[in-house]
Amino acid sequence: MAATPKRPTIKQIAEETGLSVTAVSYALRGERVSAATIERVQAVADQLGYSADPVARALRGGRTGTIGVLVGSLADFWQQTLAHAVQRELRTHGLHTILADADGDPAEELALAARLAAQRVDGLLVAPIGPAGGDWAKLTERTPTVTISGRLPGAELAGEVAFDQTTGVGEMLRHLHSLGHRRIAVLSWAVEASPDRPTERAVREQAATLGLDCEIVQCAYSLDGSRPLALEVLERADRPTAIFCLSDSIAYGVLHGCRELGLQVPRDISVVGFDDHPLSRLVDPPLTSVNWSIDRTARAAVGFLVDYLAGDRGDHRVVIAPTMVVRDSSGPAPS
Amino acid sequence: MAATPKRPTIKQIAEETGLSVTAVSYALRGERVSAATIERVQAVADQLGYSADPVARALRGGRTGTIGVLVGSLADFWQQTLAHAVQRELRTHGLHTILADADGDPAEELALAARLAAQRVDGLLVAPIGPAGGDWAKLTERTPTVTISGRLPGAELAGEVAFDQTTGVGEMLRHLHSLGHRRIAVLSWAVEASPDRPTERAVREQAATLGLDCEIVQCAYSLDGSRPLALEVLERADRPTAIFCLSDSIAYGVLHGCRELGLQVPRDISVVGFDDHPLSRLVDPPLTSVNWSIDRTARAAVGFLVDYLAGDRGDHRVVIAPTMVVRDSSGPAPS
DNA sequence: CGCCCTATGTGAATCGTTTCAGTTTATCGT
DNA sequence: ACGATAAACTGAAACGATTCACATAGGGCG
């Protein structure tokens, strides 16, 4: 092992200046000591390249300046972008990010969050897959937590960013209905894990209202996960006339599958998504989707957490409204 | 503030069992104490839901089980995917990830890495923008560091994953040359920050060899960053016949710009990328690019770091070879 | 029976920082 | 000039886990 030089400590500064460790600690934050001392300590600290050890500080009970971010699956492009937006937003508040990725497994979520909390993060931002169980009460009462689109059983929240799934699903289904589609396959991630997510419930309810024949199909998150499934659905005898993907990432895989089978979208079949990823306007054909503003989401979530940490216990809940974005991947149902 | 119940500590277990803190510490790792004691301690620990505080452990000097990952810009889709692949790979080794994002600013990189190191990560994985300066010597001799495609001035590395940029650039330029293109605009990120990156140097050299007129243009990373720039380039009187984007993300923005101006790709102009993001085969038209295997990259980088942490000081360097992927976005130069 | 060795356990220091509770000066008002 | 008070600074105890050095007891063996 290479010789490992230690980083400078407060103790070294104390020796260098002839002061006590205590005095140096105060001086570094400019309190309780004379201006002359502060200056002298600063000079030595700068020269040594000193910076306080966040680990020691955390142990003593202070803030770590780090927020844990837990996402359901980084394989999903939208969530990748969300993670980026959140990280960027946190940075504007001088906060750092520890990112964890449940990788599509709801059973992992609580464990990962606990691990994050054990790292002494100041707060948690959780975009969960779904209420797969576990009791978040203990965790969330110890660590301020803001959720993004999802429920955490037993959790006591510092804030909540919800998506109006009902309206979003409704608009999309009405759009498809108005184009004449009656038999629709809905590709959803995480159905097995939590069969009664609000999104799926909304799909069932609205489909019933509109008289649509909607089959909900379990689907892996990633591009490569949705393609084979799409192939299977597309090759059925009674192929649906439209496929409603509950994430744009899934839709990309479906588009790819259609291409492989020589199916023209939207002539032969309509394919629509549900997050409106930035690339959805560039794929072929440009994807009809429902937009949930990533920037607004990230800003709200981070804002709630920062407010809470600053002691503001106000009303920390917002519902992000969907925006229907009709592009070229949806068209009249083939007769 | 809500009552904040403390997490269980080793001390509580000691009181509960009537043992000393020391004995409990040993018992928890199954050393030096009688089997009966181990069992008793385990029982109490389980019942209390005890897990060791990573912060305290880190302070004492042990491993944290956390790796810092620093990427040049999470706004880039390829780097997003890389970050995901790396995180996933780290997880298979039982390691956690702290992700930092320099957001396109090379001047931030060293500071962010230092901050990561101060968090007591066991190692660092750095995919830098470029050698914007700073001295990485002190940091890297304290914290094992593996680079992914980039040089860190003064760094002493635990491993290195390099991309054979020269070959990649060469193949792409020859491809364009063979299609009759002679006037090419090269859109690069981070030119200002480090004008002599290996990639740009390779472009200049190979262009000279082939007799190509290549202009290198500074470009922001993101989709929205490259679009306006593309518009500017495309509206010139002596418009280049091909645009070579040094990242697929940039190419996506350019494609968007072309569409706005009513330019057909590749009939009116060819557009090619340089990472081969998974979505590049789905955009319209499918993008010609150069593939660097993200999985191989992530696996190699993480492998090097894990080996190093295990004490293996072997040869930790690999060069990832490019694979030219010709799709539909490149065609014969218009006459 | 006396000696040493092992098994099992404990006390205390350590990591780097913060902070409570003092202690020493110097200064001020009366 | 004297006690009160404030300013400047220090000691020591936390935070939670690890680990070195030591203590105690019992067992084995000549």
XYZ file of C-alpha atoms (C1' of nucleotides) in Angstrom:
730
model
C 0.000 0.000 0.000
C 1.277 3.439 -0.828
C 2.056 5.620 2.134
C -1.245 7.211 3.029
C -0.775 10.745 4.242
C -3.493 11.742 6.618
C -5.612 14.721 5.940
C -4.999 17.699 8.200
C -7.053 17.804 11.378
C -8.193 20.467 13.718
C -5.614 19.205 16.161
C -2.760 20.012 13.854
C -4.014 23.534 13.526
C -4.208 23.732 17.291
C -0.587 22.706 17.660
C 0.531 24.999 14.890
C -1.169 28.008 16.438
C -0.607 27.101 20.066
C -4.351 27.282 20.698
C -6.658 24.640 22.080
C -8.683 22.405 19.824
C -11.784 24.080 21.159
C -10.620 27.530 20.226
C -9.772 26.408 16.732
C -13.172 24.828 16.322
C -14.855 28.056 17.307
C -12.491 30.175 15.273
C -13.207 28.192 12.144
C -16.810 29.165 12.416
C -15.919 32.686 13.459
C -17.510 32.570 16.888
C -16.549 33.473 20.397
C -12.923 34.255 19.700
C -11.060 37.426 18.852
C -10.766 38.616 15.302
C -7.022 38.256 15.447
C -7.282 34.616 16.413
C -9.818 33.896 13.731
C -7.497 35.340 11.180
C -4.517 33.405 12.415
C -6.431 30.132 12.465
C -7.792 30.776 9.010
C -4.333 31.397 7.668
C -2.981 28.146 9.054
C -6.049 26.240 7.936
C -5.734 27.532 4.406
C -2.061 26.756 4.299
C -2.677 23.197 5.458
C -5.589 22.806 3.097
C -7.842 21.934 5.981
C -11.489 21.081 5.655
C -13.613 19.583 8.384
C -14.122 15.858 8.211
C -17.773 15.325 7.361
C -17.722 11.901 8.953
C -16.595 13.141 12.327
C -19.026 15.992 12.129
C -21.845 13.642 11.303
C -20.968 11.390 14.176
C -21.180 14.272 16.602
C -24.724 14.789 15.471
C -24.583 17.632 13.002
C -25.876 17.800 9.502
C -24.049 15.950 6.791
C -25.212 18.126 3.952
C -26.079 15.004 2.051
C -29.476 13.855 0.840
C -30.285 10.280 -0.048
C -32.142 9.795 -3.291
C -33.835 6.492 -3.928
C -35.318 5.715 -7.316
C -37.307 2.710 -8.375
C -35.207 1.890 -11.385
C -32.424 3.736 -13.070
C -32.991 1.550 -16.091
C -35.926 3.806 -16.843
C -34.913 6.837 -18.873
C -37.403 9.106 -17.229
C -36.161 8.239 -13.797
C -32.593 8.748 -14.967
C -33.533 12.219 -16.010
C -35.399 12.790 -12.785
C -32.362 11.698 -10.793
C -30.276 14.169 -12.696
C -32.746 16.972 -12.202
C -32.997 16.264 -8.498
C -29.261 16.109 -8.083
C -28.849 19.384 -9.899
C -31.557 21.004 -7.821
C -30.007 19.766 -4.597
C -26.725 21.205 -5.658
C -28.176 24.660 -6.002
C -28.983 24.367 -2.307
C -25.445 23.270 -1.497
C -26.528 19.722 -0.791
C -24.893 16.535 -1.924
C -26.502 13.416 -3.250
C -26.240 9.760 -2.472
C -28.090 7.892 -5.130
C -29.512 4.445 -4.647
C -31.332 2.389 -7.225
C -33.798 -0.322 -6.279
C -33.418 -1.665 -9.802
C -37.048 -2.573 -10.122
C -37.274 -4.599 -6.959
C -39.793 -3.152 -4.478
C -38.582 -5.524 -1.786
C -35.221 -3.776 -1.884
C -36.592 -0.326 -1.337
C -36.939 -0.253 2.412
C -33.564 -1.892 2.927
C -31.875 0.584 0.636
C -33.566 3.513 2.298
C -32.464 2.215 5.677
C -28.938 1.923 4.434
C -29.107 5.498 3.185
C -30.422 6.657 6.528
C -27.659 4.792 8.309
C -25.220 6.829 6.252
C -26.660 9.758 8.181
C -28.212 11.582 5.286
C -30.060 14.716 6.324
C -33.099 13.681 4.371
C -34.525 11.221 1.920
C -36.098 11.700 -1.477
C -37.928 8.568 -2.522
C -39.489 7.815 -5.884
C -40.769 4.363 -5.029
C -42.018 1.567 -7.180
C -44.906 0.881 -4.932
C -46.103 -0.144 -1.530
C -44.571 -3.567 -1.501
C -44.823 -3.621 2.235
C -42.476 -3.003 5.087
C -42.986 -0.379 7.698
C -41.552 2.993 6.913
C -42.683 4.566 10.170
C -39.483 4.140 12.121
C -37.328 5.249 9.248
C -39.323 8.297 8.321
C -39.729 9.621 11.803
C -35.996 9.590 12.165
C -35.158 10.925 8.710
C -37.244 13.573 6.958
C -38.610 12.000 3.817
C -40.262 13.386 0.718
C -41.951 11.032 -1.690
C -42.284 11.487 -5.402
C -45.308 9.746 -6.795
C -45.868 6.871 -4.483
C -46.997 5.752 -1.090
C -44.830 4.429 1.700
C -46.777 2.293 4.172
C -46.770 3.866 7.598
C -44.581 6.757 6.590
C -44.713 10.164 8.207
C -43.766 12.500 5.412
C -41.925 15.790 5.286
C -43.478 16.388 1.918
C -45.134 14.752 -1.009
C -45.105 15.280 -4.729
C -47.970 13.425 -6.281
C -48.903 12.945 -9.903
C -52.488 13.190 -10.926
C -52.488 9.746 -12.452
C -56.215 9.564 -12.704
C -56.456 12.553 -14.994
C -53.406 11.497 -16.969
C -54.682 8.004 -17.544
C -58.116 9.382 -18.336
C -56.882 11.782 -20.964
C -54.833 9.135 -22.668
C -57.613 6.567 -22.660
C -60.101 9.108 -23.975
C -57.617 10.030 -26.684
C -57.345 6.413 -27.759
C -61.089 5.932 -27.457
C -61.759 8.913 -29.675
C -59.488 7.414 -32.310
C -61.663 4.335 -32.313
C -59.504 2.005 -30.256
C -61.439 -0.493 -28.173
C -58.997 -3.283 -27.473
C -55.909 -1.959 -25.706
C -52.940 -3.637 -24.045
C -51.484 -1.765 -21.099
C -47.843 -2.491 -20.382
C -46.977 -1.755 -16.793
C -43.914 -2.278 -14.695
C -44.239 -3.608 -11.186
C -47.702 -5.082 -11.479
C -46.690 -8.283 -9.787
C -45.094 -6.493 -6.900
C -48.038 -4.259 -6.149
C -51.089 -5.122 -8.208
C -53.157 -2.255 -6.935
C -51.060 0.790 -7.667
C -53.118 3.922 -8.223
C -52.112 3.996 -11.859
C -53.421 0.524 -12.595
C -56.539 1.171 -10.608
C -57.137 4.314 -12.634
C -56.691 2.329 -15.818
C -59.249 -0.253 -14.760
C -61.799 2.292 -13.609
C -61.554 4.578 -16.593
C -61.496 1.673 -19.035
C -64.719 0.411 -17.509
C -66.311 3.842 -17.814
C -65.354 4.164 -21.454
C -66.233 0.596 -22.285
C -62.692 -0.292 -23.279
C -61.228 -3.760 -23.276
C -57.981 -3.148 -21.390
C -55.612 -5.927 -20.479
C -52.833 -4.997 -18.076
C -49.590 -6.825 -18.753
C -46.602 -7.068 -16.435
C -43.472 -5.734 -18.051
C -39.844 -5.221 -17.182
C -38.665 -1.686 -17.063
C -35.905 -1.526 -19.527
C -35.775 -1.248 -23.255
C -34.644 -4.821 -23.567
C -37.234 -5.921 -21.080
C -40.222 -4.625 -22.958
C -39.233 -5.679 -26.470
C -39.751 -9.445 -26.118
C -43.007 -8.878 -24.312
C -44.157 -6.565 -27.047
C -43.360 -9.229 -29.619
C -45.496 -11.689 -27.744
C -48.451 -9.303 -27.531
C -48.106 -8.218 -31.141
C -48.145 -11.712 -32.530
C -51.428 -12.683 -30.961
C -54.306 -13.512 -33.211
C -56.518 -10.852 -31.635
C -53.838 -8.234 -31.493
C -54.885 -5.086 -29.669
C -55.163 -1.995 -31.818
C -53.236 0.120 -29.356
C -50.551 -0.371 -26.735
C -50.504 1.981 -23.783
C -47.092 1.864 -22.101
C -46.974 3.148 -18.553
C -43.499 4.564 -19.170
C -41.850 5.938 -22.283
C -38.921 3.580 -21.821
C -41.286 0.681 -22.255
C -42.769 2.321 -25.328
C -39.337 2.575 -26.910
C -38.923 -1.154 -26.602
C -42.364 -1.682 -28.102
C -41.559 0.583 -31.033
C -38.476 -1.455 -31.594
C -40.503 -4.649 -31.516
C -43.008 -3.258 -34.016
C -40.203 -2.365 -36.339
C -38.816 -5.868 -36.171
C -42.205 -7.321 -37.090
C -42.665 -4.878 -39.926
C -45.644 -3.226 -38.290
C -46.215 0.398 -39.199
C -46.942 2.731 -36.315
C -49.559 4.175 -36.172
C -51.081 2.684 -39.322
C -51.130 -0.897 -38.085
C -51.050 -0.215 -34.394
C -50.874 2.772 -32.059
C -48.239 2.981 -29.349
C -48.329 5.582 -26.604
C -46.191 6.329 -23.572
C -46.675 7.919 -20.190
C -43.807 10.166 -19.043
C -42.809 12.169 -22.065
C -39.093 11.767 -21.931
C -37.159 14.472 -23.825
C -36.271 11.981 -26.540
C -39.835 10.984 -27.195
C -40.245 13.742 -29.715
C -37.222 12.411 -31.617
C -37.984 8.729 -31.891
C -39.637 7.316 -34.956
C -42.490 7.975 -34.955
C -42.552 10.759 -32.354
C -44.300 9.322 -29.335
C -47.678 10.394 -28.046
C -47.350 10.602 -24.290
C -48.400 12.339 -21.106
C -45.949 14.845 -19.741
C -45.151 15.281 -16.066
C -42.758 18.143 -15.755
C -39.497 16.750 -14.456
C -38.213 20.165 -13.500
C -41.305 21.075 -11.536
C -41.216 17.702 -9.836
C -37.570 17.959 -8.858
C -37.913 21.533 -7.720
C -40.962 20.820 -5.591
C -39.495 17.741 -3.970
C -36.200 19.375 -3.124
C -37.944 22.522 -2.020
C -40.133 20.605 0.429
C -37.153 18.878 1.927
C -35.109 22.036 2.239
C -38.032 23.848 3.849
C -38.529 21.041 6.291
C -34.882 20.979 7.214
C -35.071 24.712 7.797
C -37.820 24.046 10.317
C -40.789 24.928 8.167
C -43.579 22.474 8.955
C -46.058 23.963 6.537
C -48.206 22.222 4.004
C -45.837 20.257 1.890
C -47.899 18.598 -0.739
C -48.328 19.287 -4.412
C -50.052 17.487 -7.208
C -48.398 17.697 -10.589
C -50.931 17.998 -13.372
C -50.448 16.016 -16.546
C -50.133 17.499 -20.001
C -51.322 15.395 -22.864
C -48.833 15.471 -25.734
C -50.201 14.115 -28.984
C -47.559 13.256 -31.530
C -47.497 10.809 -34.408
C -47.437 7.394 -32.755
C -51.174 7.333 -32.215
C -53.678 7.227 -35.018
C -57.085 5.882 -35.968
C -57.679 2.254 -35.120
C -57.339 -0.013 -38.148
C -60.690 -1.437 -39.120
C -39.558 18.529 15.692
C -41.055 15.123 16.106
C -39.526 13.022 18.836
C -36.527 11.440 17.222
C -35.956 7.965 18.571
C -32.308 7.063 18.431
C -31.219 4.003 16.623
C -29.997 1.181 18.827
C -26.308 1.234 19.688
C -23.820 -1.334 20.736
C -24.000 0.138 24.204
C -27.657 -0.715 24.565
C -26.910 -4.284 23.682
C -24.150 -4.268 26.281
C -26.529 -3.089 28.982
C -29.204 -5.508 27.921
C -26.875 -8.496 28.042
C -24.776 -7.367 30.983
C -21.651 -7.627 28.859
C -19.073 -4.991 28.081
C -19.196 -2.962 24.921
C -16.022 -4.671 23.818
C -17.446 -8.128 24.204
C -20.493 -7.175 22.209
C -18.378 -5.738 19.441
C -16.427 -8.973 19.207
C -19.504 -11.110 19.529
C -21.190 -9.334 16.660
C -18.392 -10.435 14.426
C -18.241 -13.857 16.026
C -14.719 -13.567 17.396
C -12.953 -14.240 20.636
C -16.015 -14.920 22.703
C -17.882 -18.073 23.628
C -20.525 -19.467 21.361
C -23.140 -18.948 24.050
C -22.318 -15.262 24.274
C -22.405 -14.823 20.535
C -25.823 -16.329 20.425
C -27.144 -14.198 23.235
C -25.792 -11.019 21.720
C -27.203 -11.904 18.332
C -30.606 -12.483 19.811
C -30.677 -9.113 21.514
C -29.270 -7.369 18.456
C -31.934 -8.862 16.237
C -34.662 -7.990 18.646
C -33.479 -4.380 18.835
C -33.028 -4.211 15.081
C -29.432 -3.249 15.536
C -27.067 -2.517 12.701
C -23.655 -0.922 13.081
C -23.483 2.778 12.411
C -21.475 3.190 9.215
C -20.457 6.688 10.211
C -18.887 5.635 13.482
C -17.209 2.750 11.787
C -15.814 5.004 9.098
C -14.475 7.421 11.671
C -12.583 4.670 13.376
C -10.811 4.008 10.113
C -12.594 1.055 8.570
C -14.115 0.679 5.182
C -17.355 2.437 4.432
C -18.469 0.117 1.669
C -19.239 3.137 -0.433
C -17.667 4.177 -3.707
C -17.769 7.692 -5.063
C -18.709 8.010 -8.702
C -17.999 11.254 -10.482
C -19.302 11.861 -13.966
C -18.662 14.798 -16.234
C -22.278 15.500 -16.952
C -25.430 13.636 -16.146
C -27.152 15.703 -18.784
C -25.551 13.353 -21.277
C -27.645 10.271 -21.891
C -24.683 8.012 -22.369
C -23.192 9.059 -19.080
C -26.552 8.563 -17.409
C -26.542 5.028 -18.666
C -22.937 4.573 -17.645
C -23.741 5.799 -14.152
C -26.531 3.284 -13.945
C -24.346 0.450 -15.208
C -21.606 1.326 -12.756
C -23.995 1.558 -9.868
C -25.495 -1.776 -10.734
C -22.085 -3.374 -11.077
C -20.976 -1.956 -7.737
C -24.043 -3.378 -6.137
C -23.180 -6.877 -7.248
C -20.033 -6.423 -5.186
C -22.009 -5.246 -2.184
C -20.813 -1.684 -2.585
C -22.837 1.484 -2.368
C -22.663 4.495 -4.591
C -22.362 8.190 -4.010
C -22.932 9.908 -7.283
C -21.627 13.346 -8.080
C -22.162 15.248 -11.269
C -19.775 17.960 -12.422
C -22.528 19.162 -14.742
C -20.166 19.997 -17.535
C -17.845 22.150 -15.495
C -14.282 20.775 -15.415
C -13.310 23.262 -12.752
C -15.751 21.560 -10.407
C -14.328 18.124 -10.821
C -11.455 18.216 -8.392
C -13.548 19.916 -5.727
C -16.322 17.366 -6.088
C -13.885 14.492 -5.954
C -12.351 15.960 -2.822
C -15.759 16.237 -1.273
C -16.444 12.620 -2.134
C -13.130 11.580 -0.611
C -13.905 13.567 2.505
C -17.065 11.493 2.843
C -14.656 8.599 3.317
C -15.513 6.654 0.249
C -13.402 3.550 -0.150
C -12.602 4.437 -3.718
C -13.343 6.774 -6.566
C -14.575 6.132 -10.092
C -14.046 9.182 -12.245
C -15.282 9.766 -15.767
C -13.827 13.221 -16.185
C -14.504 15.906 -18.724
C -10.884 16.662 -19.179
C -7.668 17.806 -17.629
C -8.831 21.202 -16.620
C -6.003 21.432 -14.160
C -5.691 21.018 -10.471
C -3.456 18.489 -8.835
C -4.970 15.100 -8.241
C -1.844 13.662 -6.637
C -2.796 14.222 -3.016
C -6.332 13.018 -3.532
C -5.484 9.893 -5.472
C -2.741 8.701 -3.196
C -5.175 8.823 -0.335
C -8.161 7.354 -2.171
C -7.840 4.596 -4.761
C -9.080 6.009 -8.034
C -10.032 4.470 -11.344
C -10.538 6.686 -14.357
C -12.875 6.073 -17.216
C -11.706 7.703 -20.397
C -9.751 10.682 -19.247
C -6.594 11.909 -17.656
C -6.229 13.378 -14.202
C -3.144 15.591 -13.889
C -0.718 14.171 -11.360
C -2.943 11.267 -10.432
C -1.666 7.950 -9.222
C -4.253 5.504 -10.450
C -5.606 2.258 -9.143
C -6.832 1.478 -12.606
C -7.718 2.963 -15.927
C -10.334 2.275 -18.546
C -9.390 4.019 -21.744
C -11.254 4.340 -25.000
C -9.398 4.002 -28.228
C -10.544 7.376 -29.451
C -8.037 7.501 -32.262
C -9.412 4.411 -33.920
C -12.997 5.419 -33.264
C -12.555 8.867 -34.714
C -10.613 7.408 -37.621
C -13.289 4.919 -38.532
C -15.990 7.522 -38.449
C -14.062 10.055 -40.482
C -13.159 7.410 -43.056
C -16.797 6.420 -43.213
C -17.813 9.994 -43.934
C -14.936 10.441 -46.354
C -15.922 7.353 -48.284
C -19.420 8.778 -48.645
C -17.946 11.823 -50.307
C -18.091 14.255 -47.397
C -15.289 16.800 -47.359
C -16.616 19.666 -45.251
C -17.553 18.462 -41.789
C -18.541 20.251 -38.628
C -17.487 18.524 -35.418
C -19.612 19.334 -32.396
C -17.722 18.758 -29.193
C -18.448 19.412 -25.570
C -15.801 20.877 -23.335
C -13.562 22.299 -26.038
C -13.158 25.574 -24.248
C -12.226 23.925 -21.007
C -9.560 21.697 -22.432
C -8.842 22.445 -26.062
C -6.409 19.601 -26.506
C -8.366 16.558 -25.434
C -7.215 13.366 -27.132
C -10.483 13.164 -29.012
C -10.130 16.572 -30.595
C -6.502 15.958 -31.335
C -7.422 12.722 -33.068
C -10.009 14.589 -35.121
C -7.490 17.174 -36.237
C -4.819 14.649 -37.114
C -7.035 12.249 -38.987
C -8.819 15.044 -40.796
C -5.473 16.332 -42.018
C -4.488 12.866 -43.222
C -7.720 12.395 -45.122
C -7.733 15.920 -46.478
C -10.973 16.813 -44.739
C -12.093 20.288 -43.846
C -13.083 19.812 -40.211
C -14.198 22.640 -38.008
C -14.480 21.866 -34.331
C -17.306 23.709 -32.608
C -17.828 24.086 -28.888
C -21.160 22.730 -27.792
C -23.135 22.325 -24.619
C -23.842 18.816 -23.552
C -27.526 18.610 -23.402
C -30.219 18.175 -25.956
C -31.312 21.737 -25.558
C -27.732 22.912 -25.642
C -26.892 21.483 -29.019
C -30.075 22.401 -30.858
C -29.547 26.173 -31.128
C -25.938 25.630 -32.080
C -26.964 23.191 -34.761
C -29.390 25.757 -36.134
C -26.603 28.283 -36.390
C -24.308 25.856 -38.211
C -27.046 24.617 -40.506
C -28.076 28.071 -41.667
C -24.639 29.046 -42.876
C -24.172 29.708 -46.538
C -21.441 27.089 -46.816
C -23.212 24.526 -44.751
C -21.107 21.438 -44.034
C -22.355 18.266 -45.649
C -21.962 16.275 -42.463
C -22.073 16.908 -38.731
C -19.991 14.681 -36.500
C -21.255 14.923 -32.909
C -18.849 13.771 -30.237
C -21.741 12.403 -28.203
C -25.060 10.924 -29.221
C -26.877 13.341 -26.941
C -25.546 16.184 -29.011
C -26.600 14.393 -32.186
C -30.154 14.130 -30.899
C -30.288 17.891 -30.554
C -28.901 18.295 -34.039
C -31.490 15.938 -35.496
C -34.130 17.997 -33.832
C -32.674 21.158 -35.315
C -32.607 19.621 -38.790
C -36.231 18.671 -38.481
C -37.179 22.214 -37.505
C -35.409 23.571 -40.565
C -37.026 21.021 -42.817
C -33.712 19.377 -43.682
C -33.883 15.699 -44.569
C -31.294 13.479 -42.944
C -29.298 11.995 -44.614
C -30.436 13.346 -47.993
C -29.582 16.977 -47.269
C -27.048 16.420 -44.549
C -25.503 13.535 -42.630
C -25.487 13.492 -38.846
C -23.449 10.997 -36.854
C -22.845 10.427 -33.154
C -20.132 8.955 -31.020
C -21.351 6.816 -28.087
C -24.120 4.703 -29.475
C -26.699 5.170 -26.796
C -29.349 2.421 -26.699
C -31.925 4.802 -28.118
C -29.844 5.724 -31.136
C -31.286 2.850 -33.102
C -34.787 4.148 -32.395
C -34.499 7.808 -33.275
C -35.472 9.079 -36.668
C -33.412 8.365 -38.635
C -31.501 5.688 -36.721
C -28.178 7.216 -35.846
C -24.834 6.143 -37.233
C -22.456 6.104 -34.289
C -19.457 4.484 -32.676
C -20.194 2.068 -29.886
C -18.195 1.804 -26.675
C -19.641 -1.000 -24.664
C -21.106 0.485 -21.525
C -21.294 -2.869 -19.807
C -17.697 -3.746 -20.516
C -16.630 -0.317 -19.381
C -18.538 -0.461 -16.131
C -17.453 -3.987 -15.402
C -13.793 -3.239 -16.039
C -13.762 -0.057 -13.997
C -15.514 -1.596 -11.015
C -13.420 -4.729 -11.312
C -10.198 -2.741 -11.158
C -11.312 -0.904 -8.084
C -12.503 -4.020 -6.305
C -9.243 -5.806 -7.110
C -7.251 -2.905 -5.831
C -9.222 -2.741 -2.615
C -8.595 -6.448 -2.178
C -4.892 -5.719 -2.326
C -4.240 -6.714 -5.898
C -1.746 -4.258 -7.368
C -1.595 -5.906 -10.769
C -1.873 -4.311 -14.160
C -5.094 -2.400 -14.104
C -5.490 -0.901 -17.509
C -7.715 -1.761 -20.397
C -8.472 -0.101 -23.673
C -12.001 -0.433 -24.936
C -12.129 -0.887 -28.685
C -14.729 0.968 -30.700
C -17.343 -0.665 -32.891
C -18.537 1.301 -35.851
C -22.317 1.150 -36.178
C -23.624 2.358 -39.513
C -27.318 3.148 -39.534
C -29.397 5.483 -41.623
C -28.372 8.954 -40.543
C -25.300 8.997 -42.773
C -25.476 8.922 -46.546
C -23.735 10.192 -49.631
C -22.793 13.846 -49.582
C -25.196 15.991 -51.604
C -23.509 17.329 -54.735
C 1.169 -28.483 44.230
C 2.909 -24.938 41.323
C 3.470 -23.138 36.706
C 2.104 -21.709 32.295
C -1.235 -21.386 28.792
C -5.690 -20.638 26.819
C -10.338 -19.122 26.758
C -13.084 -15.371 27.784
C -13.816 -11.098 28.943
C -12.949 -5.893 30.329
C -10.904 -0.919 30.411
C -9.405 2.613 27.984
C -7.703 4.922 24.033
C -8.758 6.228 19.458
C -10.896 8.384 15.198
C -12.134 14.241 14.436
C -15.403 17.381 15.732
C -18.658 19.894 18.635
C -20.206 21.961 22.775
C -21.233 22.367 27.823
C -19.257 24.138 31.702
C -15.691 26.426 33.542
C -11.416 29.459 34.225
C -8.594 33.247 33.577
C -7.875 37.911 32.420
C -9.204 42.609 31.457
C -12.567 46.251 31.629
C -16.198 49.051 33.391
C -19.286 51.521 36.320
C -19.871 53.581 40.636
C -10.528 50.645 44.327
C -13.687 46.879 44.308
C -16.985 43.662 42.831
C -19.615 42.616 38.693
C -19.424 41.448 34.003
C -17.933 40.365 29.658
C -14.371 38.594 26.445
C -11.253 35.053 25.251
C -9.992 30.847 25.788
C -9.523 25.776 27.715
C -10.829 20.880 29.574
C -13.351 17.283 29.005
C -17.235 14.746 27.646
C -19.827 13.346 24.222
C -21.005 10.743 19.271
C -20.531 4.863 18.192
C -17.559 1.441 16.999
C -12.968 -0.843 17.038
C -8.857 -2.704 19.036
C -4.686 -2.954 21.901
C -3.274 -4.311 26.210
C -4.421 -6.285 30.170
C -7.150 -9.196 33.815
C -9.266 -13.261 35.595
C -10.267 -17.904 35.829
C -9.832 -22.545 34.827
C -7.397 -26.486 32.855
C -3.481 -29.321 31.676
C 0.831 -31.181 32.878
C 5.023 -32.375 35.158
